[in-house]
Coordinates of C-alpha atoms in Angstrom, one line a residue:
M264 CA 0.0 -0.1 0.0
P265 CA 1.3 3.4 -0.8
D266 CA 2.8 5.5 1.9
V267 CA 0.3 8.3 2.6
Q268 CA -0.3 11.1 5.0
E269 CA -3.7 11.8 6.4
Q270 CA -4.6 15.3 5.5
P271 CA -8.4 15.9 5.6
G272 CA -8.4 19.3 3.8
P273 CA -11.4 21.4 2.9
T274 CA -14.5 20.1 1.3
R275 CA -14.6 22.4 -1.6
V276 CA -12.1 23.8 -4.2
P277 CA -13.7 27.1 -5.2
I278 CA -11.1 28.0 -7.8
L279 CA -12.1 25.0 -9.8
D280 CA -15.3 26.8 -10.5
L281 CA -13.3 29.5 -12.1
L282 CA -11.2 27.0 -14.0
R283 CA -14.4 25.4 -15.4
L284 CA -15.5 28.7 -16.7
A285 CA -12.1 29.4 -18.3
A286 CA -12.3 26.0 -20.1
V287 CA -15.8 26.6 -21.4
G288 CA -14.6 30.1 -22.5
A289 CA -11.7 28.5 -24.5
V290 CA -14.4 26.3 -26.3
I291 CA -16.6 29.3 -27.0
L292 CA -13.6 31.1 -28.6
Y293 CA -12.8 28.0 -30.7
H294 CA -16.5 27.8 -32.0
Y295 CA -16.8 31.5 -32.7
G296 CA -13.3 32.2 -33.8
F297 CA -12.3 29.1 -35.7
W298 CA -14.9 26.5 -36.1
G299 CA -18.7 27.1 -36.0
P300 CA -21.5 24.6 -36.3
A301 CA -22.4 22.9 -39.6
S302 CA -25.0 24.9 -41.6
H303 CA -26.1 23.2 -44.9
G304 CA -22.5 22.0 -45.2
V305 CA -21.0 25.4 -44.6
Q306 CA -19.2 26.2 -41.5
Q307 CA -20.2 29.6 -39.9
V308 CA -17.4 31.4 -38.2
A309 CA -18.2 34.6 -36.5
M310 CA -14.7 36.0 -35.9
P311 CA -12.2 34.2 -38.3
Y312 CA -9.6 36.8 -37.6
L313 CA -9.2 35.2 -34.3
A314 CA -8.4 31.8 -35.8
P315 CA -4.6 31.7 -35.0
V316 CA -5.5 31.8 -31.3
A317 CA -8.9 30.4 -31.4
Q318 CA -8.1 27.2 -33.0
Y319 CA -6.3 26.0 -29.8
G320 CA -9.6 26.5 -27.8
F321 CA -10.4 22.8 -28.5
L322 CA -8.2 22.0 -25.7
G323 CA -10.7 23.4 -23.2
V324 CA -12.7 20.1 -23.5
P325 CA -10.0 17.7 -22.4
V326 CA -8.9 20.1 -19.7
F327 CA -12.4 20.0 -18.5
F328 CA -12.1 16.2 -18.5
A329 CA -9.2 16.5 -16.1
I330 CA -11.3 18.7 -13.7
S331 CA -14.1 16.1 -14.1
G332 CA -11.7 13.3 -13.0
F333 CA -11.0 15.2 -9.8
V334 CA -14.7 16.1 -9.2
I335 CA -16.1 12.6 -9.9
A336 CA -13.6 11.0 -7.5
Y337 CA -14.7 13.5 -4.9
S338 CA -18.4 12.8 -5.7
A339 CA -17.8 9.0 -5.4
E340 CA -16.5 9.3 -1.7
G341 CA -18.9 7.9 0.8
R342 CA -21.5 6.8 -1.8
T343 CA -22.6 3.3 -2.9
P344 CA -22.7 2.5 -6.6
V345 CA -26.5 3.3 -6.6
G346 CA -25.9 6.6 -4.8
F347 CA -23.1 7.7 -7.2
A348 CA -25.3 6.9 -10.2
I349 CA -28.3 8.8 -8.8
A350 CA -26.0 11.9 -8.0
R351 CA -24.5 11.9 -11.5
F352 CA -27.7 11.3 -13.4
S353 CA -29.7 13.9 -11.4
R354 CA -26.8 16.3 -11.9
I355 CA -26.4 16.2 -15.6
Y356 CA -29.6 14.9 -17.1
P357 CA -32.4 17.3 -16.2
T358 CA -30.1 20.3 -17.3
F359 CA -29.3 18.6 -20.5
V360 CA -32.9 18.0 -21.4
I361 CA -33.8 21.7 -20.6
C362 CA -31.0 23.1 -22.6
M363 CA -31.4 20.5 -25.5
T364 CA -35.0 21.4 -25.7
L365 CA -34.4 25.2 -25.6
T366 CA -31.9 24.6 -28.5
F367 CA -34.4 22.6 -30.4
L368 CA -37.3 25.0 -30.1
A369 CA -35.1 28.0 -31.0
T370 CA -33.7 26.3 -34.1
L371 CA -37.2 25.1 -35.1
L372 CA -38.8 28.5 -34.8
V373 CA -36.2 30.9 -36.1
G374 CA -33.2 28.9 -37.3
H375 CA -34.8 26.8 -40.1
A376 CA -33.1 28.9 -42.7
W377 CA -29.6 27.7 -41.6
F378 CA -30.2 24.5 -39.6
H379 CA -32.5 21.5 -39.9
V380 CA -34.1 19.9 -36.9
T381 CA -36.9 17.4 -36.5
W382 CA -39.0 16.0 -33.7
G383 CA -37.3 12.6 -34.2
Q384 CA -33.9 14.2 -33.7
W385 CA -35.3 15.7 -30.4
L386 CA -36.6 12.3 -29.3
A387 CA -33.2 10.6 -30.1
N388 CA -31.3 13.3 -28.3
L389 CA -33.3 12.5 -25.1
F390 CA -30.9 9.5 -24.8
I391 CA -27.9 11.8 -25.2
A392 CA -26.0 9.5 -27.7
A393 CA -28.3 10.4 -30.4
P394 CA -26.2 8.9 -33.3
M395 CA -26.7 5.4 -31.9
F396 CA -30.4 6.0 -33.1
G397 CA -29.4 7.4 -36.4
Q398 CA -29.9 11.0 -35.6
P399 CA -27.3 13.8 -35.3
Y400 CA -26.6 15.7 -32.0
M401 CA -28.9 18.6 -31.4
D402 CA -25.8 20.4 -30.8
D403 CA -22.3 19.4 -32.1
A404 CA -20.8 20.0 -28.7
Y405 CA -22.8 17.0 -27.1
W406 CA -20.2 14.5 -28.2
S407 CA -18.1 15.3 -25.1
L408 CA -21.1 14.6 -22.8
V409 CA -21.3 11.0 -24.1
I410 CA -17.6 10.6 -23.1
E411 CA -18.5 11.9 -19.6
V412 CA -21.3 9.5 -19.2
V413 CA -19.1 6.6 -20.3
F414 CA -16.5 7.7 -17.6
Y415 CA -19.5 7.8 -15.1
V416 CA -20.5 4.3 -16.0
W417 CA -17.0 2.9 -15.5
V418 CA -16.6 4.6 -12.1
A419 CA -20.0 3.2 -11.0
L420 CA -18.9 -0.3 -12.2
F421 CA -15.6 0.0 -10.3
L422 CA -17.5 1.0 -7.2
A423 CA -19.8 -2.0 -7.5
W424 CA -16.8 -4.2 -7.9
G425 CA -15.1 -2.7 -4.8
I426 CA -12.0 -1.6 -6.6
F427 CA -12.6 2.2 -6.8
P428 CA -10.6 4.0 -5.6
R429 CA -8.8 1.2 -3.6
R430 CA -7.2 0.0 -6.7
I431 CA -6.8 3.3 -8.4
D432 CA -3.2 2.7 -9.4
T433 CA -4.0 -0.6 -11.1
I434 CA -7.0 1.0 -12.8
I435 CA -4.9 3.8 -14.3
V436 CA -2.0 1.7 -15.4
A437 CA -4.3 -0.8 -17.1
W438 CA -6.4 2.2 -18.7
I439 CA -3.2 3.8 -20.1
A440 CA -2.0 0.5 -21.4
I441 CA -5.2 -0.1 -23.2
T442 CA -5.0 3.5 -24.6
F443 CA -1.6 3.0 -26.1
V444 CA -2.3 -0.4 -27.5
N445 CA -5.4 0.9 -29.3
E446 CA -3.9 4.2 -30.4
L447 CA -0.7 2.8 -31.7
T448 CA -1.7 -0.6 -33.1
L449 CA -5.2 -1.8 -33.0
D450 CA -7.1 1.5 -33.7
I451 CA -10.4 -0.1 -33.0
P452 CA -13.2 2.4 -32.9
L453 CA -15.2 0.5 -30.3
F454 CA -12.2 0.4 -28.0
E455 CA -11.7 4.1 -28.5
K456 CA -15.2 4.9 -27.4
L457 CA -15.5 2.2 -24.6
F458 CA -12.1 3.2 -23.0
M459 CA -12.1 6.9 -24.0
A460 CA -8.8 6.2 -25.6
D461 CA -8.5 9.7 -26.9
D462 CA -8.9 11.4 -23.5
S463 CA -8.1 8.8 -20.8
G464 CA -4.9 10.6 -19.8
F465 CA -6.7 13.7 -18.9
F466 CA -9.3 11.9 -16.7
A467 CA -6.4 9.9 -15.1
V468 CA -4.7 13.1 -14.2
G469 CA -7.9 14.4 -12.5
L470 CA -8.2 11.2 -10.5
L471 CA -4.6 11.3 -9.4
I472 CA -4.8 14.9 -8.5
Y473 CA -7.6 14.0 -6.2
E474 CA -5.5 11.4 -4.5
H475 CA -2.9 14.0 -3.9
Y476 CA -5.6 16.5 -2.6
R477 CA -6.7 13.9 -0.1
G478 CA -3.2 13.6 1.4
R479 CA -1.4 10.9 -0.6
R480 CA 2.4 11.5 -0.9
D481 CA 4.4 8.7 -2.4
T482 CA 6.8 8.1 -5.3
R483 CA 4.2 5.8 -7.1
L484 CA 1.7 8.6 -7.1
Y485 CA 4.0 11.2 -8.6
S486 CA 5.2 8.6 -11.2
L487 CA 1.7 7.7 -12.2
L488 CA 0.9 11.5 -12.4
T489 CA 3.8 12.1 -14.6
L490 CA 2.7 9.1 -16.8
A491 CA -0.9 10.3 -16.9
M492 CA 0.3 13.9 -17.9
G493 CA 2.5 12.3 -20.6
T494 CA -0.4 10.4 -21.9
A495 CA -2.7 13.4 -21.9
T496 CA -0.2 15.4 -23.9
F497 CA 0.4 12.6 -26.4
Q498 CA -3.4 12.3 -26.9
A499 CA -3.8 16.0 -27.4
V500 CA -1.1 16.0 -30.1
H501 CA -2.3 12.7 -31.5
K502 CA -5.7 14.3 -32.2
L503 CA -4.2 17.0 -34.5
E504 CA -4.0 14.8 -37.6
R505 CA -7.7 14.0 -37.5
L506 CA -8.5 17.6 -36.4
G507 CA -6.6 19.0 -39.2
V508 CA -8.4 17.0 -41.7
H509 CA -11.8 17.9 -40.1
T510 CA -11.2 21.6 -39.8
H511 CA -8.7 22.1 -42.6
G512 CA -6.5 23.9 -40.0
S513 CA -2.8 23.8 -39.3
F514 CA -1.9 23.2 -35.7
D515 CA 1.5 23.5 -34.0
P516 CA 2.2 20.4 -31.8
M517 CA 4.6 22.4 -29.6
V518 CA 1.9 24.9 -28.8
V519 CA -0.6 22.1 -28.1
T520 CA 2.0 20.4 -25.7
A521 CA 2.7 23.6 -23.9
I522 CA -0.9 24.4 -23.4
S523 CA -1.7 20.8 -22.2
I524 CA 1.1 20.7 -19.7
V525 CA 0.5 24.3 -18.4
S526 CA -3.3 23.8 -18.1
L527 CA -2.9 20.5 -16.2
G528 CA -0.4 22.1 -14.0
I529 CA -2.8 24.9 -13.3
V530 CA -5.6 22.4 -12.3
F531 CA -3.1 20.6 -9.9
A532 CA -2.0 24.0 -8.4
A533 CA -5.7 25.1 -8.1
T534 CA -6.4 22.2 -5.6
R535 CA -3.8 23.7 -3.2
I536 CA -5.5 27.1 -3.1
K537 CA -7.9 27.0 -0.2
S538 CA -9.9 30.1 -1.0
V539 CA -10.3 32.9 -3.6
P540 CA -10.8 36.7 -2.8
L541 CA -14.2 36.7 -4.5
P542 CA -17.8 36.6 -3.1
A543 CA -18.8 33.0 -2.4
S544 CA -22.1 33.6 -4.2
L545 CA -20.2 34.8 -7.3
V546 CA -18.0 31.9 -7.4
S547 CA -21.0 29.6 -6.9
A548 CA -22.7 31.3 -10.0
V549 CA -19.7 30.9 -12.0
G550 CA -19.4 27.2 -11.4
G551 CA -23.2 26.9 -11.7
I552 CA -23.5 28.4 -15.2
T553 CA -20.7 26.5 -16.9
Y554 CA -22.6 23.3 -17.7
P555 CA -25.7 25.1 -19.2
L556 CA -23.4 27.5 -20.9
Y557 CA -21.4 24.7 -22.6
L558 CA -24.7 23.1 -23.7
L559 CA -26.2 26.4 -25.0
H560 CA -23.4 28.3 -26.6
L561 CA -22.9 26.6 -30.0
Q562 CA -26.2 25.7 -31.9
L563 CA -28.5 28.2 -30.0
G564 CA -25.9 30.9 -29.9
Y565 CA -25.5 30.7 -33.7
V566 CA -29.3 30.5 -34.3
I567 CA -29.6 33.8 -32.4
L568 CA -26.6 35.3 -34.1
L569 CA -27.6 34.4 -37.7
A570 CA -31.1 35.6 -36.9
M571 CA -29.6 39.0 -36.1
T572 CA -27.3 39.4 -39.0
P573 CA -26.1 37.1 -41.8
T574 CA -22.6 38.7 -41.5
P575 CA -21.7 38.4 -37.8
D576 CA -19.1 40.9 -36.4
A577 CA -17.4 41.4 -33.1
L578 CA -20.4 43.5 -31.7
S579 CA -23.1 41.1 -32.7
T580 CA -21.1 38.2 -31.4
A581 CA -20.4 39.8 -28.1
L582 CA -24.1 40.5 -27.7
V583 CA -25.0 36.9 -28.4
V584 CA -22.4 35.4 -26.1
T585 CA -23.6 37.8 -23.5
A586 CA -27.2 36.7 -24.1
V587 CA -26.3 33.0 -23.8
V588 CA -24.4 33.6 -20.7
V589 CA -27.5 35.4 -19.3
L590 CA -29.6 32.4 -20.4
A591 CA -27.3 29.9 -18.8
W592 CA -27.5 31.9 -15.6
F593 CA -31.4 31.8 -15.8
V594 CA -31.3 27.9 -16.3
W595 CA -28.9 27.5 -13.4
R596 CA -30.8 29.9 -11.1
F597 CA -34.4 29.0 -11.7
L598 CA -34.7 25.7 -13.5
E599 CA -31.8 23.4 -12.8
A600 CA -32.1 23.2 -8.9
P601 CA -35.7 22.3 -8.8
A602 CA -35.3 19.7 -11.6
H603 CA -32.2 18.3 -10.0
G604 CA -33.9 18.0 -6.6
L605 CA -37.0 16.3 -8.0
V606 CA -35.1 13.7 -10.1
R607 CA -32.6 13.0 -7.1
D608 CA -35.4 12.7 -4.6
K609 CA -37.5 10.5 -6.8
L610 CA -34.6 8.2 -7.5
T611 CA -33.5 8.1 -4.0
L612 CA -37.0 7.2 -2.8
L613 CA -37.1 4.5 -5.5
A614 CA -33.8 3.1 -4.3
S615 CA -34.9 3.1 -0.7
R616 CA -38.0 1.2 -1.5
H617 CA -35.9 -1.5 -3.1
G618 CA -33.5 -1.6 -0.1
W619 CA -30.5 0.0 -2.1
P620 CA -28.5 2.3 0.1
T621 CA -27.0 5.5 -1.5
R622 CA -24.6 6.3 1.3
L623 CA -22.0 4.2 3.2
R624 CA -23.2 3.9 6.8
A625 CA -21.1 5.5 9.7
G626 CA -18.4 3.1 10.7
E627 CA -18.9 0.9 7.5
P628 CA -15.5 -0.1 6.1
R629 CA -14.6 2.1 3.2
I630 CA -13.8 1.1 -0.3
K631 CA -10.9 3.6 -0.2
S632 CA -7.4 2.6 1.1
G633 CA -7.9 4.1 4.6
R634 CA -6.6 7.7 3.9
I635 CA -9.3 9.4 5.8
S636 CA -11.5 7.6 8.3
G637 CA -13.6 7.6 11.4
R638 CA -14.8 11.0 12.7
V639 CA -13.1 13.1 10.1
E640 CA -14.6 11.3 7.2
A641 CA -18.1 11.2 8.8
E642 CA -17.8 15.0 9.1
Q643 CA -16.8 15.4 5.5
I644 CA -19.7 13.2 4.2
A645 CA -22.2 15.1 6.4
N646 CA -21.0 18.5 4.9
R647 CA -21.3 17.5 1.3

């Protein structure tokens, strides 16, 4: 067992909320400055003069995956597999349905001149992975949500098998091995999707940063973290060939390498910062709007933009992005919490009726490797 130190730490990392917004901001820059949504086979780019910088905004998504690895490890603590599944489903699905439906209705009502949507497409998108049902995503950005869901499923399975996070080192080594075998030799599309072979390094970095955050300090951890960061950087560079063909762009591998390493380093450093000199309500709002903002910014944003003007400029683009931010805030402030609470409570009640606990009982042996236990852990679980 790795040599670790018990270090309870706080139960919240507020600066991660700011980093999430920064990652989404990079993706927005990418879509409005370099690569817009498909519109009758023509890519709409609102600010092409930003392309030399904006083209690297695609890295906001894998950096978000690293943050997700940290957050999901945090979310899994103290929960049973059923409790974890309920927590993640109730967190992402209601907001997804709200935002996807808003995008569909806006496109149907005012975006038909540029984009084509159908009720069948809306129905297929209710299952998130719409292409499995022969329909396109309602918004091209939804592909990353499918990867997130696959990650959640793996974590839930590992919890059920009793190996997460107790065997986190083994899981990550096996995951990275599968990644390289597939990326360098097999190149099987099913493996790529099933094992998230294009982004596994970023998720692994997030999981290992959480290990460090909870007090683990040993050579094996730092070695694995170095391996995971190397894998993530390799994956980011490895994507460039396909991305170049898809976008007809030219990317500098050295720039991608630098951005990847620096971004992951910032995520690691952020977990060592205990507080930020900003009002807690503002930080909470920033963290709260990032998910609906990501879901709304592309398709719905371009529908509004092209309805305003067929030749977008800096002013019209700024107005639209501001409007989408306000809409994301509205969804977070007034719609997300009630929907999240309703779904969570209903599923928790259903689990209770079937005798499926959602939380580990006080004093129950943990799945984790004994880093935090007893009274300290009970207090942390109670505070979440």
